[in-house]
XYZ file of C-alpha atoms in Angstrom:
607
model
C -18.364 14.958 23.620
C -19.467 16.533 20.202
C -22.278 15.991 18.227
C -22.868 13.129 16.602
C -23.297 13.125 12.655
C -26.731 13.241 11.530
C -28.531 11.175 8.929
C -31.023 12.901 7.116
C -32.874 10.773 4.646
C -34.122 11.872 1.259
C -36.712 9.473 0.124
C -37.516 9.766 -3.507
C -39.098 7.813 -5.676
C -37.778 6.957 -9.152
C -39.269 5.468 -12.148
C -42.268 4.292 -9.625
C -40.553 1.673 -7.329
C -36.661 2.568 -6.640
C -35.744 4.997 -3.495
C -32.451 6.111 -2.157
C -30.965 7.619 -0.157
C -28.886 10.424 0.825
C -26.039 10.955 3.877
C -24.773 14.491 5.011
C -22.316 13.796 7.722
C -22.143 17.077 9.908
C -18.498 16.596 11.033
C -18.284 16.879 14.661
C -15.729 19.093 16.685
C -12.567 17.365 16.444
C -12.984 16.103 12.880
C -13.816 20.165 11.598
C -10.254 20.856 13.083
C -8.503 17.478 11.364
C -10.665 19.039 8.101
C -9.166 22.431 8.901
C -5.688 20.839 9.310
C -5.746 18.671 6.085
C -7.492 22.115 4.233
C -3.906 23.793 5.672
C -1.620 21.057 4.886
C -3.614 20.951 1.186
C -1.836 24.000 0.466
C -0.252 26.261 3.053
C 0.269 29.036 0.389
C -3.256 29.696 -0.209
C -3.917 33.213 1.238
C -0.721 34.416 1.400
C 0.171 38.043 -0.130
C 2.350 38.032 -3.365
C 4.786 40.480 -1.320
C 5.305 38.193 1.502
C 5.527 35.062 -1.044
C 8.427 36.638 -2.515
C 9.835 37.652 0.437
C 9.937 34.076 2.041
C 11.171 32.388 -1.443
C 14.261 34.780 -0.725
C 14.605 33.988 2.771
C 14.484 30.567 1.412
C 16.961 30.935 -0.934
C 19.527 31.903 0.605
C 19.166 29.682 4.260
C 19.410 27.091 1.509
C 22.432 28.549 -0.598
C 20.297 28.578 -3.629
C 20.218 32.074 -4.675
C 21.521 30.540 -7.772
C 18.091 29.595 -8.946
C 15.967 31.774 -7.232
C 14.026 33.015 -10.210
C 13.143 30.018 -10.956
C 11.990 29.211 -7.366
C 10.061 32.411 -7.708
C 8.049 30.760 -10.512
C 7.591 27.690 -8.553
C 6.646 29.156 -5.409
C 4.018 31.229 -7.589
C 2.654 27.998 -9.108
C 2.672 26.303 -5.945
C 0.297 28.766 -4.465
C -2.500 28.990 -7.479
C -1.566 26.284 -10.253
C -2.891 28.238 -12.949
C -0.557 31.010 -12.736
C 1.468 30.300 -15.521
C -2.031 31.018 -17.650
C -2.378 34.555 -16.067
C 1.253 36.307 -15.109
C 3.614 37.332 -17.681
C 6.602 36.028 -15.751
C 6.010 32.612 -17.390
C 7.509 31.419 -20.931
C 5.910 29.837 -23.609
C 8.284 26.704 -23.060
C 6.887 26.990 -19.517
C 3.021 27.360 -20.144
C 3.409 24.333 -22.565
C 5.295 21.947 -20.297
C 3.073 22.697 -17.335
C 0.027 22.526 -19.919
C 1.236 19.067 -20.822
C 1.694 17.738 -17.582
C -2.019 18.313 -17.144
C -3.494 17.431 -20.705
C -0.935 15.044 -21.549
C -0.146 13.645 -18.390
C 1.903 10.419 -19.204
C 4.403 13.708 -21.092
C 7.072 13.309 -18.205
C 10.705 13.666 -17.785
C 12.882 10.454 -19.023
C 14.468 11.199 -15.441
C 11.182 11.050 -13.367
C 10.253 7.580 -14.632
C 13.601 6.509 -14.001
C 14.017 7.328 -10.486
C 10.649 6.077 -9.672
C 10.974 2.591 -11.695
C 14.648 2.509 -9.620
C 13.453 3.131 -6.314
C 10.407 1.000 -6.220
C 13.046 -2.143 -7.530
C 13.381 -2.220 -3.939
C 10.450 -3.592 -3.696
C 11.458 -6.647 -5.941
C 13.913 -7.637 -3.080
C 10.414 -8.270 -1.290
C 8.787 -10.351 -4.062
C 12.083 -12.064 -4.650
C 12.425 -13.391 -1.384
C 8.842 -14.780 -1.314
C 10.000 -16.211 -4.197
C 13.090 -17.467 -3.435
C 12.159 -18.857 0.427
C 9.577 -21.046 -1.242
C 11.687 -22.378 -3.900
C 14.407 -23.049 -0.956
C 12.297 -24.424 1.557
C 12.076 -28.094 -0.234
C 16.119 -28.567 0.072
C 17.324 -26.306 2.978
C 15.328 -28.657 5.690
C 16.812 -31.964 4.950
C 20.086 -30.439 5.371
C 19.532 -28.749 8.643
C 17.887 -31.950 9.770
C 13.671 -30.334 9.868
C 13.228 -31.912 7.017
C 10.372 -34.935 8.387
C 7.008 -34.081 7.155
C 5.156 -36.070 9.737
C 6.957 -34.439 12.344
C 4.638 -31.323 13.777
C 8.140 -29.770 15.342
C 9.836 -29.228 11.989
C 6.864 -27.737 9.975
C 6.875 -24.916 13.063
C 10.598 -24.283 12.765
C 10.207 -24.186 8.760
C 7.516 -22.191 9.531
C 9.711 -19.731 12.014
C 12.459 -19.962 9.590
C 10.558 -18.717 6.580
C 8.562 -15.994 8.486
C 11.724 -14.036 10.460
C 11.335 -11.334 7.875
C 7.811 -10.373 8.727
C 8.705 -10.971 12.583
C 11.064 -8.295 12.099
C 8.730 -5.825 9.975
C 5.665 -6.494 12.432
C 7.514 -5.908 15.779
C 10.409 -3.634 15.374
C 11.482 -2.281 11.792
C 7.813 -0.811 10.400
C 7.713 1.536 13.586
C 11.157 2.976 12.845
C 10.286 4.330 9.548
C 9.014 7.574 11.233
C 12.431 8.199 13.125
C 14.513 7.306 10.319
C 12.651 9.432 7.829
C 13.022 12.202 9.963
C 16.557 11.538 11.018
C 17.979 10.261 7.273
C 15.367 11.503 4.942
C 13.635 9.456 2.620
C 16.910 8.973 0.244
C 19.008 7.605 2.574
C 16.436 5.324 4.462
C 16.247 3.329 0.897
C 20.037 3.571 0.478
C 20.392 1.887 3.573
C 17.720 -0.400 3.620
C 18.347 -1.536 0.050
C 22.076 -1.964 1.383
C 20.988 -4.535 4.619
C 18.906 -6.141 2.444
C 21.495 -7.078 -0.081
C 24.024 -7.934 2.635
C 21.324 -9.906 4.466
C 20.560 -11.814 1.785
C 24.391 -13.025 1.317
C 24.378 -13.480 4.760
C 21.619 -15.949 4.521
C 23.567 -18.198 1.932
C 26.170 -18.321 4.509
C 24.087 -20.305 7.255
C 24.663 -23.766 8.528
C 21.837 -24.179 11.194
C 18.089 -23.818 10.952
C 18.587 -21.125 14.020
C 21.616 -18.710 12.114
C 19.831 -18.746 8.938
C 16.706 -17.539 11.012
C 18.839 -14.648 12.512
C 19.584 -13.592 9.086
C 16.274 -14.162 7.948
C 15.056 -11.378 11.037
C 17.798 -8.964 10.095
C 16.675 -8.874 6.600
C 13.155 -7.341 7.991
C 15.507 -4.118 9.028
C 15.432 -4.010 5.240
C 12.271 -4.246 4.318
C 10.038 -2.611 6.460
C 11.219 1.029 6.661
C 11.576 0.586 2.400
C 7.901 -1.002 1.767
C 6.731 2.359 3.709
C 9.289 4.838 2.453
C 9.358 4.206 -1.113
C 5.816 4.565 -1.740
C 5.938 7.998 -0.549
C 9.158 8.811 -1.934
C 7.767 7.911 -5.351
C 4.355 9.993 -4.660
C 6.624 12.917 -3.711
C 8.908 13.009 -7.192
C 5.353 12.261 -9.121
C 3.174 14.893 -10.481
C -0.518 14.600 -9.384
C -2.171 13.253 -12.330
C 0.078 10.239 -12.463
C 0.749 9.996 -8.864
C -1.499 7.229 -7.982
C -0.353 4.913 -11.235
C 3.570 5.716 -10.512
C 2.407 4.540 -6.674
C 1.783 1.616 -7.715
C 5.184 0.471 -9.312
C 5.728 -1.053 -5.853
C 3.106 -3.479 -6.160
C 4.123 -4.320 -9.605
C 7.901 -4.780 -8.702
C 6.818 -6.572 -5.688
C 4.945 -9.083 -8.464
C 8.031 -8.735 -10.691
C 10.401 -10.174 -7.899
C 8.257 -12.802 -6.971
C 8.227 -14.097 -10.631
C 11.615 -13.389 -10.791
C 12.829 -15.524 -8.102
C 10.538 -18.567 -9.451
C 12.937 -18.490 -12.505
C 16.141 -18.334 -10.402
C 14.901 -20.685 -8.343
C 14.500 -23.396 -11.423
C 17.429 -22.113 -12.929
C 19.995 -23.079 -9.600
C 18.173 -26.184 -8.473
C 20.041 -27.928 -11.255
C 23.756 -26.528 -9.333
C 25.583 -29.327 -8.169
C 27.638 -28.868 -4.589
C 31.054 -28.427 -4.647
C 33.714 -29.825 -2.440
C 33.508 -27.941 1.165
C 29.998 -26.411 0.271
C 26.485 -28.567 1.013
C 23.675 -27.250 -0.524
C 25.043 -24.688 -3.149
C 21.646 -24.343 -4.885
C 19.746 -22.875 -2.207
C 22.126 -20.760 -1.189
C 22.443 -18.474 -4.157
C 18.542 -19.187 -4.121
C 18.840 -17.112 -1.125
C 21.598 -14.890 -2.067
C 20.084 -13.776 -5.241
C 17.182 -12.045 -3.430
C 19.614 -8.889 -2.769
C 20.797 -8.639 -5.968
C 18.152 -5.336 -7.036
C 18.833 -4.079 -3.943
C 22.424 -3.960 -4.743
C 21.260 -2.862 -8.354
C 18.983 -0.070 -6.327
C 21.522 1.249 -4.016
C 23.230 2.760 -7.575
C 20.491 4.728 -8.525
C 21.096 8.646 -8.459
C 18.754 9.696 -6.072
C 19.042 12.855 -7.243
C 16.974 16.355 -5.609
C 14.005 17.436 -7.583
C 15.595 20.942 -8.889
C 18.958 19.072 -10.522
C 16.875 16.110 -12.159
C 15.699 17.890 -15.477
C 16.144 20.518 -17.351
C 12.944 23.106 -17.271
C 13.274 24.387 -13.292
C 9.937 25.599 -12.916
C 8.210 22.333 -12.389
C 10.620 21.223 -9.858
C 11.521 24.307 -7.997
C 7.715 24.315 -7.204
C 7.584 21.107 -5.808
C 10.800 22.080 -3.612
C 9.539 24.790 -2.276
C 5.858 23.581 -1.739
C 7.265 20.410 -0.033
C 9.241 22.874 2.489
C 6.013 24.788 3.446
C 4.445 21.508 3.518
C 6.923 20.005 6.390
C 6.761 23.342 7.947
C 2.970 23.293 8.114
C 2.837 19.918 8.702
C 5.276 20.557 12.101
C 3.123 22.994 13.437
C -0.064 20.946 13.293
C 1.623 18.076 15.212
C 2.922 20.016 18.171
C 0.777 19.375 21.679
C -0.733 16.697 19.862
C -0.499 13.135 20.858
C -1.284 11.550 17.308
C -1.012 7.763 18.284
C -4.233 8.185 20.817
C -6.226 10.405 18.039
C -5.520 7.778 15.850
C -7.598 5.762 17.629
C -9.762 7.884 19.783
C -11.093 10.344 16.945
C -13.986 8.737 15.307
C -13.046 9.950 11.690
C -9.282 8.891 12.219
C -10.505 5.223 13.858
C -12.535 4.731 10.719
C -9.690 5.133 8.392
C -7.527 2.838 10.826
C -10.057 -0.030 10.806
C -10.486 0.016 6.938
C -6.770 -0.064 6.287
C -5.935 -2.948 9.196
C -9.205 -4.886 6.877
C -7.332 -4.441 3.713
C -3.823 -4.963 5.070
C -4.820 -7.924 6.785
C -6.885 -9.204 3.974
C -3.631 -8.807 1.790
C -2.308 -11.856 3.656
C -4.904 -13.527 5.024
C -6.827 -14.360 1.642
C -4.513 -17.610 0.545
C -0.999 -18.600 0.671
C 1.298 -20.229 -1.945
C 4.308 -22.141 -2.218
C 5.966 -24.826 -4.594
C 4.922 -27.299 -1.979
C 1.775 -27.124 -2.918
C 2.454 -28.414 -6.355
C 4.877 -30.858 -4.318
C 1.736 -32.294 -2.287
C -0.519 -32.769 -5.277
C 2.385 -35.220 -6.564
C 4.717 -33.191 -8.852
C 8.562 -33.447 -8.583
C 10.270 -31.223 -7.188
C 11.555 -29.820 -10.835
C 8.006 -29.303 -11.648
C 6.717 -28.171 -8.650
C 9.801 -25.093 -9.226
C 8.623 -24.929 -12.873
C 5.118 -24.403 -11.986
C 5.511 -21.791 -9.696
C 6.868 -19.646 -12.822
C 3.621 -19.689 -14.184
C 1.824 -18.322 -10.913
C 4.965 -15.775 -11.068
C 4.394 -14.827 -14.413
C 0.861 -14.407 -13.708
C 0.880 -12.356 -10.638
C 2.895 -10.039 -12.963
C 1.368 -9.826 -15.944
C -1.861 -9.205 -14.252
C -0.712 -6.774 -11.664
C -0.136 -4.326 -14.675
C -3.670 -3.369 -15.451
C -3.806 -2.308 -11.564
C -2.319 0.623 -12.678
C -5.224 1.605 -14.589
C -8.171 0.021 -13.255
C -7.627 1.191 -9.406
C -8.391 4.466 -10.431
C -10.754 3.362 -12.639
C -12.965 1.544 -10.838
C -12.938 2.165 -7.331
C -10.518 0.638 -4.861
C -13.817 -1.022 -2.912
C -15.621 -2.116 -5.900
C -12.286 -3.864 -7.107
C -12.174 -5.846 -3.807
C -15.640 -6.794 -4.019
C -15.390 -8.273 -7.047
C -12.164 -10.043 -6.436
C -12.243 -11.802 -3.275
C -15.538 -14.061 -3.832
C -13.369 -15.010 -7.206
C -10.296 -15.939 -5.094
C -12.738 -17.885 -2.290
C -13.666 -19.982 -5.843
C -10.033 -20.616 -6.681
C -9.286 -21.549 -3.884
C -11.907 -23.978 -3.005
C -11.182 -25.454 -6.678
C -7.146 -26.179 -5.429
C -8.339 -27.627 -2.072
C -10.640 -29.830 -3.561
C -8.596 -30.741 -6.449
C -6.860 -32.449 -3.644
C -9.314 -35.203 -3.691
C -8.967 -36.470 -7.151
C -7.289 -40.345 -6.625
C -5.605 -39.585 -10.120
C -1.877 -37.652 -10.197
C -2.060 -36.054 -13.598
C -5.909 -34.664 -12.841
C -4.703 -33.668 -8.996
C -2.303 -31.296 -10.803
C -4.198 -30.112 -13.171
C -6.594 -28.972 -10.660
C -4.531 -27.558 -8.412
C -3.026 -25.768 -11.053
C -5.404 -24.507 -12.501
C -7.261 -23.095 -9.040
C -3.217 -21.515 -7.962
C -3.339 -19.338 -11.638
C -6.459 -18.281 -11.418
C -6.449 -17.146 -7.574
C -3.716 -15.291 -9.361
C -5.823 -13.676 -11.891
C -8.002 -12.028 -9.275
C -5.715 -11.367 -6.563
C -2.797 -9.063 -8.394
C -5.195 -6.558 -9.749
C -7.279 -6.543 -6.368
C -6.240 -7.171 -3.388
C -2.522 -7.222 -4.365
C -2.332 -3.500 -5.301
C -5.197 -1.964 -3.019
C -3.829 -2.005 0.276
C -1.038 -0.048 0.227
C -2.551 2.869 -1.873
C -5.482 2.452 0.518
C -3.960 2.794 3.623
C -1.179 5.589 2.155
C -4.395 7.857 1.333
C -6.879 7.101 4.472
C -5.512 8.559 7.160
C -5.178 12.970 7.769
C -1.656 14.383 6.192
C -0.694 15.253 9.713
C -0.855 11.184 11.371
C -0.189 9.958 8.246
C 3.245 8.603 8.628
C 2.125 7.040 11.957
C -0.706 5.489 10.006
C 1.291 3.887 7.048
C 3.797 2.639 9.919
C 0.976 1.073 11.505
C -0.853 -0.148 8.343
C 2.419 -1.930 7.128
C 2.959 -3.579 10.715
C -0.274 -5.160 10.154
C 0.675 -6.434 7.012
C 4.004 -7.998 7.999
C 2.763 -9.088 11.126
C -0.004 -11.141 9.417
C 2.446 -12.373 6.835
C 4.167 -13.581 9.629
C 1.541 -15.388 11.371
C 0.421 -17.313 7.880
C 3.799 -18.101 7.256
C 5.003 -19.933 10.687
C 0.880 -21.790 10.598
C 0.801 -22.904 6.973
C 3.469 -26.051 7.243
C 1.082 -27.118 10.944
C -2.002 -26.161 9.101
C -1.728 -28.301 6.382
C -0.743 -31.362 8.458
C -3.861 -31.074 10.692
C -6.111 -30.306 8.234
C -4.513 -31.462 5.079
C -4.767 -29.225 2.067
C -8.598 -29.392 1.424
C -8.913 -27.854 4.935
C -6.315 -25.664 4.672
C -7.333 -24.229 1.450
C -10.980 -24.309 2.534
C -10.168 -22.263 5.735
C -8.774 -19.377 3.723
C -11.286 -19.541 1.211
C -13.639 -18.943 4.243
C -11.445 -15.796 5.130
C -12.075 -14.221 2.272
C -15.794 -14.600 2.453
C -15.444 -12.807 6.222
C -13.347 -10.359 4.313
C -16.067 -9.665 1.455
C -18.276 -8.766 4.577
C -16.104 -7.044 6.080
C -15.191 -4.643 3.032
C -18.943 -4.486 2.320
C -19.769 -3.093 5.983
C -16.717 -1.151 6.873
C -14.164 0.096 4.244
C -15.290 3.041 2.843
C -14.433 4.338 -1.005
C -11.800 6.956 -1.678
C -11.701 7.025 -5.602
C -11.141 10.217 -6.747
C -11.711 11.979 -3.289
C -9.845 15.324 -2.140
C -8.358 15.426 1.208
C -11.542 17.622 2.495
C -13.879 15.303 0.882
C -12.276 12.203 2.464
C -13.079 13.534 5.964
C -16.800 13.780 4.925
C -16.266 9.658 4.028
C -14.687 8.800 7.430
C -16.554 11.107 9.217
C -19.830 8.842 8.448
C -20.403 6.655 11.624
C -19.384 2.609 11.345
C -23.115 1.538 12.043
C -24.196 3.407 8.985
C -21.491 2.511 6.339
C -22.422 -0.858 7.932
C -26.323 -0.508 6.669
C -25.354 1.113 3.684
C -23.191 -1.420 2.711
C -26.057 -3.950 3.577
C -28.523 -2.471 1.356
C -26.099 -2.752 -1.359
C -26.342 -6.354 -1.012
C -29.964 -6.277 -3.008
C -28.898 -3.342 -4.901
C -26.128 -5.431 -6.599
C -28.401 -8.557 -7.174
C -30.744 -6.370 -9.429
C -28.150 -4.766 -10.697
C -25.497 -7.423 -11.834
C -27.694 -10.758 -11.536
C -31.546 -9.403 -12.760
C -30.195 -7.204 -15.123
C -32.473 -4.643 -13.918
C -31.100 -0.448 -13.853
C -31.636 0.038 -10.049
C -30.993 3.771 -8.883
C -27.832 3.644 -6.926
C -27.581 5.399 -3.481
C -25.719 8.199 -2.524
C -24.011 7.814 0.873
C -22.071 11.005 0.830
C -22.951 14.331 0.051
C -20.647 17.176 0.925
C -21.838 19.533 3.249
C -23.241 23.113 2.306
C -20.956 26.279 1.798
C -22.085 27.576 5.559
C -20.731 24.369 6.976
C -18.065 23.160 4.472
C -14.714 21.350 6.522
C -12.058 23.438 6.012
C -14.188 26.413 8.511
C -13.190 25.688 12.152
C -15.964 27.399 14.389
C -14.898 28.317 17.542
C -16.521 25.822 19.709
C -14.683 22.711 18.152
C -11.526 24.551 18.748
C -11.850 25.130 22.295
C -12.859 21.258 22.015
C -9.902 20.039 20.481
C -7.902 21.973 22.839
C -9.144 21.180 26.485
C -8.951 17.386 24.711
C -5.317 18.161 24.389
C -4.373 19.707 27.138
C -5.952 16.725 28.856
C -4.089 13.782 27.462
């Protein structure tokens, strides 16, 4: 086995009383060759002559049949390599030095076309939200009908339960883990096509149900539609963006996802009010259910268009088409004779990242859950419960918006520190709220505790997770990582789904509310001891972060704890400590000695 980090400890004294102190993680054997592989993957052009450069963007060319455009891949294959070549070699215009200057100092400057097909490919992500939405707004007239409607009776909340979770059944167990295959197979266009297309079909499907048992087969088939999409899109959208807006046009999913849900709130107030029609029981709630696929169908007609073909100056994307092929070709020959499952779990640095993104994703669901029963418990109709969950809709919104600013802005850590002792409030303030003997002031409460918990939760722990886990793990297990990252999170969405309706008879709502607002205490320690910060952090510098051993981020993170109280309570200017410091030039990452080669390989040959 290879060395262990060290901690070395820099105790200084500042302004007489305040020390800190300083962590240089000396990356063992098998994390310098993941640093050396994500160094590579960085940018597998760096090094290479300009004579051979050209040479393979003509090669290129023409296996591809686009000898067409091969000056301009000639200019992108240039910038791809050094990104400040257009400053330096003559072959670049001046409309080509400003655009690419632009997308750097003016970085919000893009293409009409690139903001299009992101905001068009992350609507898939409203078919998510909307069927949240849609489920919950459903679930008070479906039951009756299919006769699981008694809400004394312990078997019908768990069939509700099974009913309303099938989605997430599907996502945990089967669909998330063939997003690999299929994006391999497909490629990332047609993987949404199709998804977007069972989703929209599943959805009609589900209108179509007369049993509690058919409409959960639908219900599972629709997670064939969502899981591959919540994993592909996301990284279909981070491949059309350029880097300095990558991260904010990321997050569109989250605010789609936010957009649906409010979305199907309103639908579901607008068709409660439909009236059946001769041969058809329970019209209402089946377009409730229907109407879920409708931006899928809506998505499905975007023009998923390649990169060179979607605007009109071809240097910008000819480099990314070019860079992306070296990319997958680099990116192939890091992962042969490598098992990447078992170093996902069995390489300290990789393990790290996995344990911080299963917190987050599993924090993502486990923090609360919501439904218009909720308002139905604390005594409002069933036309106000519907009318109230617009608000939390609109809220969860409205305030997933300034996630696009302030998770780059802040820090994704410091964002759920702040958040999730806020939510535990809320929703000890709904639970309780439960007590009051008066109607009017039992809604009110409740209420008000629901729209708050969704004033912290859409710019926290709504957005986090999913840029969190998409930028933890090493380029070359990546895909295996956001596969398993979003099984978590459907798996855990399943599990609070199918215990919620049980939950709250055994423990009424006061206990049910109380228990989650006890999970996200556990998951403010949690975050604290074990998810790590990746604001602003290059791919080398992120294995210096996960290279750090658990039991130290764990007593950093503790020390923070009376860092924070001066700081934020006392009012006091405490000197904050440094966990990570990159190591020096003779031992930087990306410089694989020889030793943690031969390492890496006899661990290889031996798995």
């Amino acid at each position: 086995m290879s060395d262990e980090p060290e901690i070395k400890q820099d105790m200084r004294v500042a302004r007489g009383e305040h020390q800190h102190e300083h962590h240089h993680p000396k990356l063992d054997a098998q994390t310098r060759v993941i640093a050396n592989t994500d160094a590579k993957l960085a940018n597998p052009l760096r090094g290479v002559p300009h004579d051979q450069l050209m040479s393979d963007i003509e090669v290129f060319a023409k296996e591809r049949g686009l000898t067409h455009i091969l000056p301009d891949l000639k200019k992108g294959a240039l910038l791809a390599q050094d990104p400040e070549a257009y400053n330096r070699l003559d072959v670049f215009t001046e409309e080509d030095r400003q655009v690419l200057s632009d997308e750097v100092n003016h970085k919000w400057k893009q293409t009409g076309m690139l903001y299009y097909m992101v905001i068009m490919s992350s609507l898939a992500a409203a078919v998510q939200g909307m069927d949240e939405a849609v489920i919950n707004g459903a679930q008070i007239i479906y039951p009756a009908q299919f006769g699981i409607g008694d809400p004394t009776s312990k078997r019908d909340g768990w069939l509700i339960g099974v009913v309303n979770s099938a989605p997430y059944l599907c996502c945990a167990t089967i669909s998330c883990w063939m997003t690999d295959p299929l994006n391999r197979w497909l490629g990332r266009k047609k993987v949404i096509f199709i998804t977007c297309m069972i989703s929209f079909l599943t959805c009609i499907w589900s209108g179509l149900t007369n049993s509690w048992w058919h409409l959960f087969i639908a219900r599972f088939f629709l997670g064939f539609g969502i899981g591959p999409k919540s994993a592909t899109v996301p990284v279909y959208a981070a491949e059309c963006s350029p880097a300095p807006v990558r991260g904010a046009l990321v997050m569109m999913w989250q605010m789609w996802t936010a957009f649906g849900i409010f979305l199907g709130d309103v639908i579901d107030l607008v068709f409660y009010f439909i009236p059946d029609t001769p041969g058809v029981t329970g019209l209402n709630w089946r377009l409730m259910l229907g109407s879920a696929g409708i931006p899928a169908k809506v998505a499905t007609r975007m023009p998923l268009m390649s990169c060179v073909a979607s605007v009109s100056l071809r240097s910008r994307p000819a480099r990314d088409l070019y860079y992306i092929h070296v990319l997958l070709e680099a990116e192939n020959e890091m992962k042969q004779g490598r098992n990447r499952v078992v170093e996902m779990f069995t390489i300290p640095r990789n393990r790290n990242a996995a344990i911080a993104s299963w917190i987050v994703m599993f924090g993502q669901q486990f923090c609360a859950y919501y439904s218009s029963n909720v308002f139905l418990q604390s005594g409002s109709t069933q036309v106000a419960a519907l009318a109230s969950s617009i608000g939390f809709g609109a809220l969860n919104w409205i305030f997933a918006l300034p996630a696009v600013f302030t998770i780059d802005t802040y820090g994704r850590r410091n964002l759920l520190l702040f958040t999730f002792p806020c939510m535990a409030i809320c929703l000890l303030i709904t639970g309780f709220s439960f007590w009051d003997g008066f109607q009017q002031g039992r809604t009110a409460g409740v209420s008000i505790g629901i729209y708050l918990f969704a004033v912290f939760y859409s710019p926290g722990e709504g957005p986090v997770p999913f840029t969190y886990s998409a930028e933890a793990f090493p380029l070359y297990i990546r895909d295996i990582g956001m596969s398993f990252a979003t099984a978590t999170t459907w798996f855990w969405n399943f599990v609070l789904s199918i215990t919620w309706p049980s939950l709250v008879l055994a423990f009424k709502p006061q206990g049910a509310f109380g228990w989650y607002a006890a999970w996200c205490c556990i998951l403010w320690v949690l975050i604290l001891l074990f998810v790590r910060e990746t604001k602003g952090k290059t791919l080398e510098e992120l294995d210096q972060v996960f290279a750090v051993p658990a039991h130290v981020h764990a007593a950093y993170g503790l020390r923070q704890i009376p860092y924070g109280i001066k700081k934020f309570i006392l009012f006091q200017n405490p000197v904050p400590e440094e966990l990570y410091l990159a190591e020096s030039e003779s031992e930087e990452s990306s410089r694989v000695d020889e030793k943690g080669r031969k390492e890496i390989q006899d661990d290889v040959g031996t798995a």
